[in-house]
């Protein structure tokens, strides 16, 4: 320490630059390691993330192009796959604003299938995670929003006043906030009802499946193609047309910890392997 004080007194400018260099080096190292940990553990905060897969599809609109979204009609039919335990899908629905004593609380919103939150193993704190329970002006909210609005998380059955359009929404469930480094926003969730229920053209939904423990991904992909074949046949496509279409279609089921950096869909897969 005496030596350090001596150098600071005798070589003030040089010592200051050396100290600043050390501070910047340690700060850069900390930021880099934090980012590596953020990316390396992406989606690891989701229970059983190894068995939850995001569905990607290639060749629907254009051969060789991957999409991370799917039509609802196909997603509904994925329940027929014997390797699949549960299917959930969702789409973003902008923001929802609530009036709390004259101040506005805004939160991201999404519409979900009935099994979406249970498929991705959201952690229930109060009420229910069943999306069907939100069909009559109900909502399922994250714990952080419940704390801000009510000061508590055990609030199932209580109402929240909408800021923009008036009226109220009843909280039917509260889930623990998802970690920051995962696919899912801490959003206000409500059922999509019958939206696009029998539409095989609207590729608007992020689809997730929870597979059985012994499921083989190749077998699951083959089953998905068989399901797609049946879907197309049901719409009156001829067998030759279906065969040509299926020849270019590929499915990819990626475990949640592989979705961030795979690069299949540049709009949603934001990680950088390098």
PDB file of C-alpha atoms in Angstrom, residues 5-273:
ATOM      1  CA  UNK A   5       0.545   5.743  -2.355  1.00  0.00           C
ATOM      2  CA  UNK A   6       4.087   6.660  -3.323  1.00  0.00           C
ATOM      3  CA  UNK A   7       3.382   6.163  -7.025  1.00  0.00           C
ATOM      4  CA  UNK A   8       0.108   8.098  -6.801  1.00  0.00           C
ATOM      5  CA  UNK A   9       1.871  11.024  -5.169  1.00  0.00           C
ATOM      6  CA  UNK A  10       4.843  10.987  -7.516  1.00  0.00           C
ATOM      7  CA  UNK A  11       3.151   9.960 -10.819  1.00  0.00           C
ATOM      8  CA  UNK A  12      -0.406  11.211 -10.450  1.00  0.00           C
ATOM      9  CA  UNK A  13      -1.410  11.265 -14.121  1.00  0.00           C
ATOM     10  CA  UNK A  14       0.112   7.904 -15.023  1.00  0.00           C
ATOM     11  CA  UNK A  15      -1.337   6.247 -11.918  1.00  0.00           C
ATOM     12  CA  UNK A  16      -4.772   7.677 -12.665  1.00  0.00           C
ATOM     13  CA  UNK A  17      -4.674   6.283 -16.206  1.00  0.00           C
ATOM     14  CA  UNK A  18      -3.552   2.881 -14.904  1.00  0.00           C
ATOM     15  CA  UNK A  19      -6.384   2.838 -12.376  1.00  0.00           C
ATOM     16  CA  UNK A  20      -8.940   3.808 -15.026  1.00  0.00           C
ATOM     17  CA  UNK A  21      -7.624   1.074 -17.314  1.00  0.00           C
ATOM     18  CA  UNK A  22      -8.088  -1.527 -14.587  1.00  0.00           C
ATOM     19  CA  UNK A  23     -11.609  -0.305 -13.847  1.00  0.00           C
ATOM     20  CA  UNK A  24     -12.562  -0.458 -17.535  1.00  0.00           C
ATOM     21  CA  UNK A  25     -11.029  -3.916 -17.910  1.00  0.00           C
ATOM     22  CA  UNK A  26     -12.923  -5.326 -14.936  1.00  0.00           C
ATOM     23  CA  UNK A  27     -16.152  -3.638 -16.070  1.00  0.00           C
ATOM     24  CA  UNK A  28     -15.813  -5.046 -19.587  1.00  0.00           C
ATOM     25  CA  UNK A  29     -15.096  -8.510 -18.220  1.00  0.00           C
ATOM     26  CA  UNK A  30     -18.133  -8.321 -15.937  1.00  0.00           C
ATOM     27  CA  UNK A  31     -20.444  -7.190 -18.758  1.00  0.00           C
ATOM     28  CA  UNK A  32     -19.132  -9.895 -21.099  1.00  0.00           C
ATOM     29  CA  UNK A  33     -19.521 -12.677 -18.546  1.00  0.00           C
ATOM     30  CA  UNK A  34     -23.002 -11.447 -17.633  1.00  0.00           C
ATOM     31  CA  UNK A  35     -24.041 -11.534 -21.293  1.00  0.00           C
ATOM     32  CA  UNK A  36     -22.554 -15.013 -21.761  1.00  0.00           C
ATOM     33  CA  UNK A  37     -24.472 -16.272 -18.741  1.00  0.00           C
ATOM     34  CA  UNK A  38     -27.678 -14.574 -19.972  1.00  0.00           C
ATOM     35  CA  UNK A  39     -27.447 -16.307 -23.354  1.00  0.00           C
ATOM     36  CA  UNK A  40     -26.059 -19.607 -22.088  1.00  0.00           C
ATOM     37  CA  UNK A  41     -28.925 -20.085 -19.638  1.00  0.00           C
ATOM     38  CA  UNK A  42     -31.660 -18.794 -21.948  1.00  0.00           C
ATOM     39  CA  UNK A  43     -34.973 -20.524 -21.118  1.00  0.00           C
ATOM     40  CA  UNK A  44     -33.308 -22.637 -18.429  1.00  0.00           C
ATOM     41  CA  UNK A  45     -35.602 -21.011 -15.880  1.00  0.00           C
ATOM     42  CA  UNK A  46     -38.560 -22.855 -17.433  1.00  0.00           C
ATOM     43  CA  UNK A  47     -39.337 -26.132 -15.694  1.00  0.00           C
ATOM     44  CA  UNK A  48     -38.605 -29.161 -17.921  1.00  0.00           C
ATOM     45  CA  UNK A  49     -37.411 -26.886 -20.732  1.00  0.00           C
ATOM     46  CA  UNK A  50     -35.715 -29.898 -22.362  1.00  0.00           C
ATOM     47  CA  UNK A  51     -39.137 -31.393 -23.139  1.00  0.00           C
ATOM     48  CA  UNK A  52     -40.806 -28.191 -24.328  1.00  0.00           C
ATOM     49  CA  UNK A  53     -40.249 -27.469 -28.016  1.00  0.00           C
ATOM     50  CA  UNK A  54     -40.998 -24.579 -30.297  1.00  0.00           C
ATOM     51  CA  UNK A  55     -42.433 -25.574 -33.680  1.00  0.00           C
ATOM     52  CA  UNK A  56     -40.746 -24.212 -36.809  1.00  0.00           C
ATOM     53  CA  UNK A  57     -41.952 -24.942 -40.318  1.00  0.00           C
ATOM     54  CA  UNK A  58     -40.067 -24.609 -43.605  1.00  0.00           C
ATOM     55  CA  UNK A  59     -41.476 -24.340 -47.111  1.00  0.00           C
ATOM     56  CA  UNK A  60     -45.037 -23.261 -46.392  1.00  0.00           C
ATOM     57  CA  UNK A  61     -44.839 -19.922 -48.174  1.00  0.00           C
ATOM     58  CA  UNK A  62     -41.498 -20.301 -49.890  1.00  0.00           C
ATOM     59  CA  UNK A  63     -39.163 -23.263 -50.214  1.00  0.00           C
ATOM     60  CA  UNK A  64     -36.107 -23.025 -47.980  1.00  0.00           C
ATOM     61  CA  UNK A  65     -37.540 -20.332 -45.701  1.00  0.00           C
ATOM     62  CA  UNK A  66     -38.182 -21.105 -42.037  1.00  0.00           C
ATOM     63  CA  UNK A  67     -41.034 -19.598 -40.032  1.00  0.00           C
ATOM     64  CA  UNK A  68     -41.509 -19.646 -36.280  1.00  0.00           C
ATOM     65  CA  UNK A  69     -45.269 -19.170 -36.617  1.00  0.00           C
ATOM     66  CA  UNK A  70     -47.991 -21.581 -37.599  1.00  0.00           C
ATOM     67  CA  UNK A  71     -51.695 -21.564 -38.445  1.00  0.00           C
ATOM     68  CA  UNK A  72     -54.115 -22.409 -35.664  1.00  0.00           C
ATOM     69  CA  UNK A  73     -55.819 -25.188 -37.599  1.00  0.00           C
ATOM     70  CA  UNK A  74     -52.584 -27.132 -37.910  1.00  0.00           C
ATOM     71  CA  UNK A  75     -51.637 -26.404 -34.286  1.00  0.00           C
ATOM     72  CA  UNK A  76     -54.981 -27.802 -33.095  1.00  0.00           C
ATOM     73  CA  UNK A  77     -54.334 -31.001 -35.031  1.00  0.00           C
ATOM     74  CA  UNK A  78     -50.932 -31.534 -33.406  1.00  0.00           C
ATOM     75  CA  UNK A  79     -52.787 -32.904 -30.377  1.00  0.00           C
ATOM     76  CA  UNK A  80     -53.184 -36.088 -32.452  1.00  0.00           C
ATOM     77  CA  UNK A  81     -49.431 -36.735 -32.336  1.00  0.00           C
ATOM     78  CA  UNK A  82     -48.812 -39.630 -29.906  1.00  0.00           C
ATOM     79  CA  UNK A  83     -45.400 -38.237 -28.915  1.00  0.00           C
ATOM     80  CA  UNK A  84     -46.970 -34.990 -27.692  1.00  0.00           C
ATOM     81  CA  UNK A  85     -48.374 -34.429 -24.209  1.00  0.00           C
ATOM     82  CA  UNK A  86     -49.637 -30.889 -24.646  1.00  0.00           C
ATOM     83  CA  UNK A  87     -49.885 -28.151 -27.284  1.00  0.00           C
ATOM     84  CA  UNK A  88     -50.055 -24.424 -26.632  1.00  0.00           C
ATOM     85  CA  UNK A  89     -49.997 -21.430 -28.921  1.00  0.00           C
ATOM     86  CA  UNK A  90     -50.229 -17.681 -28.613  1.00  0.00           C
ATOM     87  CA  UNK A  91     -49.843 -14.373 -30.399  1.00  0.00           C
ATOM     88  CA  UNK A  92     -48.949 -10.903 -29.174  1.00  0.00           C
ATOM     89  CA  UNK A  93     -51.860  -8.482 -28.782  1.00  0.00           C
ATOM     90  CA  UNK A  94     -50.170  -5.147 -28.121  1.00  0.00           C
ATOM     91  CA  UNK A  95     -50.532  -3.596 -24.663  1.00  0.00           C
ATOM     92  CA  UNK A  96     -53.331  -3.458 -22.115  1.00  0.00           C
ATOM     93  CA  UNK A  97     -53.632  -0.422 -19.838  1.00  0.00           C
ATOM     94  CA  UNK A  98     -55.259  -0.329 -16.405  1.00  0.00           C
ATOM     95  CA  UNK A  99     -56.442   2.584 -14.282  1.00  0.00           C
ATOM     96  CA  UNK A 100     -55.068   2.516 -10.748  1.00  0.00           C
ATOM     97  CA  UNK A 101     -56.373   5.508  -8.835  1.00  0.00           C
ATOM     98  CA  UNK A 102     -55.901   7.865 -11.772  1.00  0.00           C
ATOM     99  CA  UNK A 103     -52.506   6.558 -12.856  1.00  0.00           C
ATOM    100  CA  UNK A 104     -52.067   4.190 -15.772  1.00  0.00           C
ATOM    101  CA  UNK A 105     -50.360   0.816 -15.577  1.00  0.00           C
ATOM    102  CA  UNK A 106     -49.546  -0.654 -18.999  1.00  0.00           C
ATOM    103  CA  UNK A 107     -48.514  -4.258 -19.620  1.00  0.00           C
ATOM    104  CA  UNK A 108     -47.939  -6.364 -22.739  1.00  0.00           C
ATOM    105  CA  UNK A 109     -50.920  -8.495 -23.683  1.00  0.00           C
ATOM    106  CA  UNK A 110     -51.351 -11.731 -25.602  1.00  0.00           C
ATOM    107  CA  UNK A 111     -54.119 -14.086 -26.604  1.00  0.00           C
ATOM    108  CA  UNK A 112     -53.538 -17.739 -25.795  1.00  0.00           C
ATOM    109  CA  UNK A 113     -54.915 -21.195 -26.391  1.00  0.00           C
ATOM    110  CA  UNK A 114     -56.521 -22.823 -23.383  1.00  0.00           C
ATOM    111  CA  UNK A 115     -53.439 -24.966 -22.633  1.00  0.00           C
ATOM    112  CA  UNK A 116     -50.718 -22.450 -23.462  1.00  0.00           C
ATOM    113  CA  UNK A 117     -49.585 -21.587 -19.928  1.00  0.00           C
ATOM    114  CA  UNK A 118     -49.688 -25.175 -18.689  1.00  0.00           C
ATOM    115  CA  UNK A 119     -47.793 -26.387 -21.779  1.00  0.00           C
ATOM    116  CA  UNK A 120     -44.840 -24.120 -20.985  1.00  0.00           C
ATOM    117  CA  UNK A 121     -45.068 -24.932 -17.263  1.00  0.00           C
ATOM    118  CA  UNK A 122     -45.920 -21.459 -16.007  1.00  0.00           C
ATOM    119  CA  UNK A 123     -45.883 -21.461 -12.203  1.00  0.00           C
ATOM    120  CA  UNK A 124     -49.344 -20.894 -10.733  1.00  0.00           C
ATOM    121  CA  UNK A 125     -49.600 -18.644  -7.670  1.00  0.00           C
ATOM    122  CA  UNK A 126     -53.349 -18.140  -7.391  1.00  0.00           C
ATOM    123  CA  UNK A 127     -56.490 -19.110  -9.278  1.00  0.00           C
ATOM    124  CA  UNK A 128     -56.061 -21.033 -12.535  1.00  0.00           C
ATOM    125  CA  UNK A 129     -53.893 -21.126 -15.662  1.00  0.00           C
ATOM    126  CA  UNK A 130     -56.724 -22.487 -17.825  1.00  0.00           C
ATOM    127  CA  UNK A 131     -57.140 -20.018 -20.671  1.00  0.00           C
ATOM    128  CA  UNK A 132     -60.791 -21.030 -21.182  1.00  0.00           C
ATOM    129  CA  UNK A 133     -61.647 -19.383 -17.845  1.00  0.00           C
ATOM    130  CA  UNK A 134     -60.857 -15.955 -19.310  1.00  0.00           C
ATOM    131  CA  UNK A 135     -63.532 -16.019 -22.025  1.00  0.00           C
ATOM    132  CA  UNK A 136     -66.002 -13.833 -20.132  1.00  0.00           C
ATOM    133  CA  UNK A 137     -63.829 -10.738 -19.580  1.00  0.00           C
ATOM    134  CA  UNK A 138     -61.316 -12.656 -17.490  1.00  0.00           C
ATOM    135  CA  UNK A 139     -57.533 -12.285 -17.533  1.00  0.00           C
ATOM    136  CA  UNK A 140     -54.513 -14.151 -16.217  1.00  0.00           C
ATOM    137  CA  UNK A 141     -51.758 -11.812 -15.056  1.00  0.00           C
ATOM    138  CA  UNK A 142     -48.115 -12.021 -13.934  1.00  0.00           C
ATOM    139  CA  UNK A 143     -47.222 -11.562 -10.282  1.00  0.00           C
ATOM    140  CA  UNK A 144     -45.372  -8.299 -10.969  1.00  0.00           C
ATOM    141  CA  UNK A 145     -48.540  -6.666 -12.324  1.00  0.00           C
ATOM    142  CA  UNK A 146     -50.615  -8.019  -9.439  1.00  0.00           C
ATOM    143  CA  UNK A 147     -48.147  -6.485  -6.981  1.00  0.00           C
ATOM    144  CA  UNK A 148     -48.236  -3.109  -8.732  1.00  0.00           C
ATOM    145  CA  UNK A 149     -52.012  -2.964  -8.981  1.00  0.00           C
ATOM    146  CA  UNK A 150     -53.171  -4.700  -5.792  1.00  0.00           C
ATOM    147  CA  UNK A 151     -50.056  -4.873  -3.621  1.00  0.00           C
ATOM    148  CA  UNK A 152     -50.539  -8.632  -3.399  1.00  0.00           C
ATOM    149  CA  UNK A 153     -50.414 -11.720  -5.629  1.00  0.00           C
ATOM    150  CA  UNK A 154     -53.335 -13.651  -4.120  1.00  0.00           C
ATOM    151  CA  UNK A 155     -55.940 -11.712  -6.071  1.00  0.00           C
ATOM    152  CA  UNK A 156     -57.940 -14.253  -8.102  1.00  0.00           C
ATOM    153  CA  UNK A 157     -61.531 -13.064  -8.319  1.00  0.00           C
ATOM    154  CA  UNK A 158     -60.714  -9.366  -8.004  1.00  0.00           C
ATOM    155  CA  UNK A 159     -61.228  -6.839 -10.802  1.00  0.00           C
ATOM    156  CA  UNK A 160     -58.980  -4.393 -12.651  1.00  0.00           C
ATOM    157  CA  UNK A 161     -60.355  -1.273 -14.352  1.00  0.00           C
ATOM    158  CA  UNK A 162     -59.333  -0.671 -17.945  1.00  0.00           C
ATOM    159  CA  UNK A 163     -57.809   2.748 -18.591  1.00  0.00           C
ATOM    160  CA  UNK A 164     -58.745   3.307 -22.237  1.00  0.00           C
ATOM    161  CA  UNK A 165     -62.136   1.807 -22.934  1.00  0.00           C
ATOM    162  CA  UNK A 166     -63.605   1.657 -19.458  1.00  0.00           C
ATOM    163  CA  UNK A 167     -65.062  -1.489 -18.019  1.00  0.00           C
ATOM    164  CA  UNK A 168     -63.314  -4.072 -15.905  1.00  0.00           C
ATOM    165  CA  UNK A 169     -61.501  -7.356 -16.256  1.00  0.00           C
ATOM    166  CA  UNK A 170     -61.630 -10.078 -13.621  1.00  0.00           C
ATOM    167  CA  UNK A 171     -58.383 -11.741 -12.589  1.00  0.00           C
ATOM    168  CA  UNK A 172     -58.897 -15.499 -12.792  1.00  0.00           C
ATOM    169  CA  UNK A 173     -55.250 -16.460 -12.292  1.00  0.00           C
ATOM    170  CA  UNK A 174     -51.815 -15.173 -11.291  1.00  0.00           C
ATOM    171  CA  UNK A 175     -48.573 -16.764 -12.450  1.00  0.00           C
ATOM    172  CA  UNK A 176     -45.003 -16.288 -11.287  1.00  0.00           C
ATOM    173  CA  UNK A 177     -43.065 -13.935 -13.558  1.00  0.00           C
ATOM    174  CA  UNK A 178     -41.053 -15.631 -16.261  1.00  0.00           C
ATOM    175  CA  UNK A 179     -37.292 -14.932 -16.071  1.00  0.00           C
ATOM    176  CA  UNK A 180     -35.933 -12.120 -18.239  1.00  0.00           C
ATOM    177  CA  UNK A 181     -33.893 -14.511 -20.394  1.00  0.00           C
ATOM    178  CA  UNK A 182     -36.697 -16.604 -21.852  1.00  0.00           C
ATOM    179  CA  UNK A 183     -39.092 -16.648 -24.805  1.00  0.00           C
ATOM    180  CA  UNK A 184     -42.119 -15.496 -22.854  1.00  0.00           C
ATOM    181  CA  UNK A 185     -43.106 -11.980 -21.853  1.00  0.00           C
ATOM    182  CA  UNK A 186     -44.808 -11.334 -18.534  1.00  0.00           C
ATOM    183  CA  UNK A 187     -48.043 -10.515 -20.296  1.00  0.00           C
ATOM    184  CA  UNK A 188     -51.706 -10.192 -19.506  1.00  0.00           C
ATOM    185  CA  UNK A 189     -53.228 -13.330 -21.037  1.00  0.00           C
ATOM    186  CA  UNK A 190     -56.726 -13.901 -22.309  1.00  0.00           C
ATOM    187  CA  UNK A 191     -58.336 -16.626 -24.397  1.00  0.00           C
ATOM    188  CA  UNK A 192     -58.374 -16.236 -28.165  1.00  0.00           C
ATOM    189  CA  UNK A 193     -61.767 -17.939 -28.234  1.00  0.00           C
ATOM    190  CA  UNK A 194     -62.651 -19.149 -31.729  1.00  0.00           C
ATOM    191  CA  UNK A 195     -60.245 -16.795 -33.515  1.00  0.00           C
ATOM    192  CA  UNK A 196     -59.105 -18.412 -36.811  1.00  0.00           C
ATOM    193  CA  UNK A 197     -60.233 -21.771 -35.467  1.00  0.00           C
ATOM    194  CA  UNK A 198     -60.681 -23.466 -38.848  1.00  0.00           C
ATOM    195  CA  UNK A 199     -58.319 -21.270 -40.853  1.00  0.00           C
ATOM    196  CA  UNK A 200     -55.360 -23.065 -42.422  1.00  0.00           C
ATOM    197  CA  UNK A 201     -53.841 -19.936 -43.950  1.00  0.00           C
ATOM    198  CA  UNK A 202     -53.243 -17.495 -41.086  1.00  0.00           C
ATOM    199  CA  UNK A 203     -49.727 -18.230 -39.845  1.00  0.00           C
ATOM    200  CA  UNK A 204     -50.024 -15.957 -36.809  1.00  0.00           C
ATOM    201  CA  UNK A 205     -49.263 -18.154 -33.812  1.00  0.00           C
ATOM    202  CA  UNK A 206     -46.160 -19.171 -31.903  1.00  0.00           C
ATOM    203  CA  UNK A 207     -46.661 -22.870 -31.232  1.00  0.00           C
ATOM    204  CA  UNK A 208     -45.102 -24.874 -28.398  1.00  0.00           C
ATOM    205  CA  UNK A 209     -45.432 -28.579 -27.685  1.00  0.00           C
ATOM    206  CA  UNK A 210     -44.484 -30.532 -24.596  1.00  0.00           C
ATOM    207  CA  UNK A 211     -43.309 -33.967 -25.647  1.00  0.00           C
ATOM    208  CA  UNK A 212     -43.263 -37.202 -23.724  1.00  0.00           C
ATOM    209  CA  UNK A 213     -40.013 -38.188 -22.034  1.00  0.00           C
ATOM    210  CA  UNK A 214     -39.178 -40.924 -24.528  1.00  0.00           C
ATOM    211  CA  UNK A 215     -40.269 -39.004 -27.635  1.00  0.00           C
ATOM    212  CA  UNK A 216     -38.011 -39.176 -30.678  1.00  0.00           C
ATOM    213  CA  UNK A 217     -37.823 -35.899 -32.604  1.00  0.00           C
ATOM    214  CA  UNK A 218     -37.531 -37.622 -36.009  1.00  0.00           C
ATOM    215  CA  UNK A 219     -40.614 -39.722 -35.287  1.00  0.00           C
ATOM    216  CA  UNK A 220     -42.467 -36.625 -34.139  1.00  0.00           C
ATOM    217  CA  UNK A 221     -41.545 -34.771 -37.331  1.00  0.00           C
ATOM    218  CA  UNK A 222     -42.782 -37.706 -39.430  1.00  0.00           C
ATOM    219  CA  UNK A 223     -46.054 -37.704 -37.505  1.00  0.00           C
ATOM    220  CA  UNK A 224     -46.413 -33.957 -38.044  1.00  0.00           C
ATOM    221  CA  UNK A 225     -46.098 -34.514 -41.793  1.00  0.00           C
ATOM    222  CA  UNK A 226     -48.778 -37.201 -41.648  1.00  0.00           C
ATOM    223  CA  UNK A 227     -51.038 -34.806 -39.763  1.00  0.00           C
ATOM    224  CA  UNK A 228     -50.385 -32.082 -42.348  1.00  0.00           C
ATOM    225  CA  UNK A 229     -51.195 -34.600 -45.097  1.00  0.00           C
ATOM    226  CA  UNK A 230     -54.570 -35.304 -43.456  1.00  0.00           C
ATOM    227  CA  UNK A 231     -55.234 -31.588 -43.008  1.00  0.00           C
ATOM    228  CA  UNK A 232     -54.611 -30.890 -46.690  1.00  0.00           C
ATOM    229  CA  UNK A 233     -56.686 -33.874 -47.768  1.00  0.00           C
ATOM    230  CA  UNK A 234     -59.537 -32.565 -45.651  1.00  0.00           C
ATOM    231  CA  UNK A 235     -59.431 -29.349 -47.615  1.00  0.00           C
ATOM    232  CA  UNK A 236     -59.882 -31.188 -50.916  1.00  0.00           C
ATOM    233  CA  UNK A 237     -56.296 -31.172 -52.180  1.00  0.00           C
ATOM    234  CA  UNK A 238     -55.537 -34.004 -54.601  1.00  0.00           C
ATOM    235  CA  UNK A 239     -52.976 -36.613 -53.582  1.00  0.00           C
ATOM    236  CA  UNK A 240     -50.504 -35.439 -56.248  1.00  0.00           C
ATOM    237  CA  UNK A 241     -50.745 -31.855 -55.059  1.00  0.00           C
ATOM    238  CA  UNK A 242     -50.279 -32.943 -51.447  1.00  0.00           C
ATOM    239  CA  UNK A 243     -47.211 -35.052 -52.311  1.00  0.00           C
ATOM    240  CA  UNK A 244     -45.597 -32.115 -54.133  1.00  0.00           C
ATOM    241  CA  UNK A 245     -46.366 -29.778 -51.244  1.00  0.00           C
ATOM    242  CA  UNK A 246     -45.123 -32.146 -48.562  1.00  0.00           C
ATOM    243  CA  UNK A 247     -41.903 -32.840 -50.469  1.00  0.00           C
ATOM    244  CA  UNK A 248     -40.697 -29.342 -49.616  1.00  0.00           C
ATOM    245  CA  UNK A 249     -42.219 -29.035 -46.123  1.00  0.00           C
ATOM    246  CA  UNK A 250     -39.968 -29.596 -43.121  1.00  0.00           C
ATOM    247  CA  UNK A 251     -40.662 -29.280 -39.418  1.00  0.00           C
ATOM    248  CA  UNK A 252     -38.167 -28.481 -36.713  1.00  0.00           C
ATOM    249  CA  UNK A 253     -38.932 -29.043 -33.058  1.00  0.00           C
ATOM    250  CA  UNK A 254     -36.310 -27.193 -31.063  1.00  0.00           C
ATOM    251  CA  UNK A 255     -36.014 -27.485 -27.282  1.00  0.00           C
ATOM    252  CA  UNK A 256     -36.441 -24.131 -25.588  1.00  0.00           C
ATOM    253  CA  UNK A 257     -32.732 -23.798 -24.803  1.00  0.00           C
ATOM    254  CA  UNK A 258     -31.932 -23.943 -28.551  1.00  0.00           C
ATOM    255  CA  UNK A 259     -34.424 -21.358 -29.775  1.00  0.00           C
ATOM    256  CA  UNK A 260     -32.467 -18.199 -28.982  1.00  0.00           C
ATOM    257  CA  UNK A 261     -29.470 -18.751 -31.225  1.00  0.00           C
ATOM    258  CA  UNK A 262     -30.608 -21.149 -33.952  1.00  0.00           C
ATOM    259  CA  UNK A 263     -31.184 -18.382 -36.515  1.00  0.00           C
ATOM    260  CA  UNK A 264     -34.138 -20.101 -38.187  1.00  0.00           C
ATOM    261  CA  UNK A 265     -36.301 -17.015 -37.883  1.00  0.00           C
ATOM    262  CA  UNK A 266     -34.319 -13.782 -37.731  1.00  0.00           C
ATOM    263  CA  UNK A 267     -37.349 -11.890 -36.441  1.00  0.00           C
ATOM    264  CA  UNK A 268     -37.514 -13.907 -33.217  1.00  0.00           C
ATOM    265  CA  UNK A 269     -34.185 -15.719 -32.762  1.00  0.00           C
ATOM    266  CA  UNK A 270     -31.928 -12.912 -31.624  1.00  0.00           C
ATOM    267  CA  UNK A 271     -28.869 -14.618 -30.172  1.00  0.00           C
ATOM    268  CA  UNK A 272     -25.381 -14.509 -31.644  1.00  0.00           C
ATOM    269  CA  UNK A 273     -23.304 -17.688 -31.361  1.00  0.00           C
TER     270      UNK A 273
END
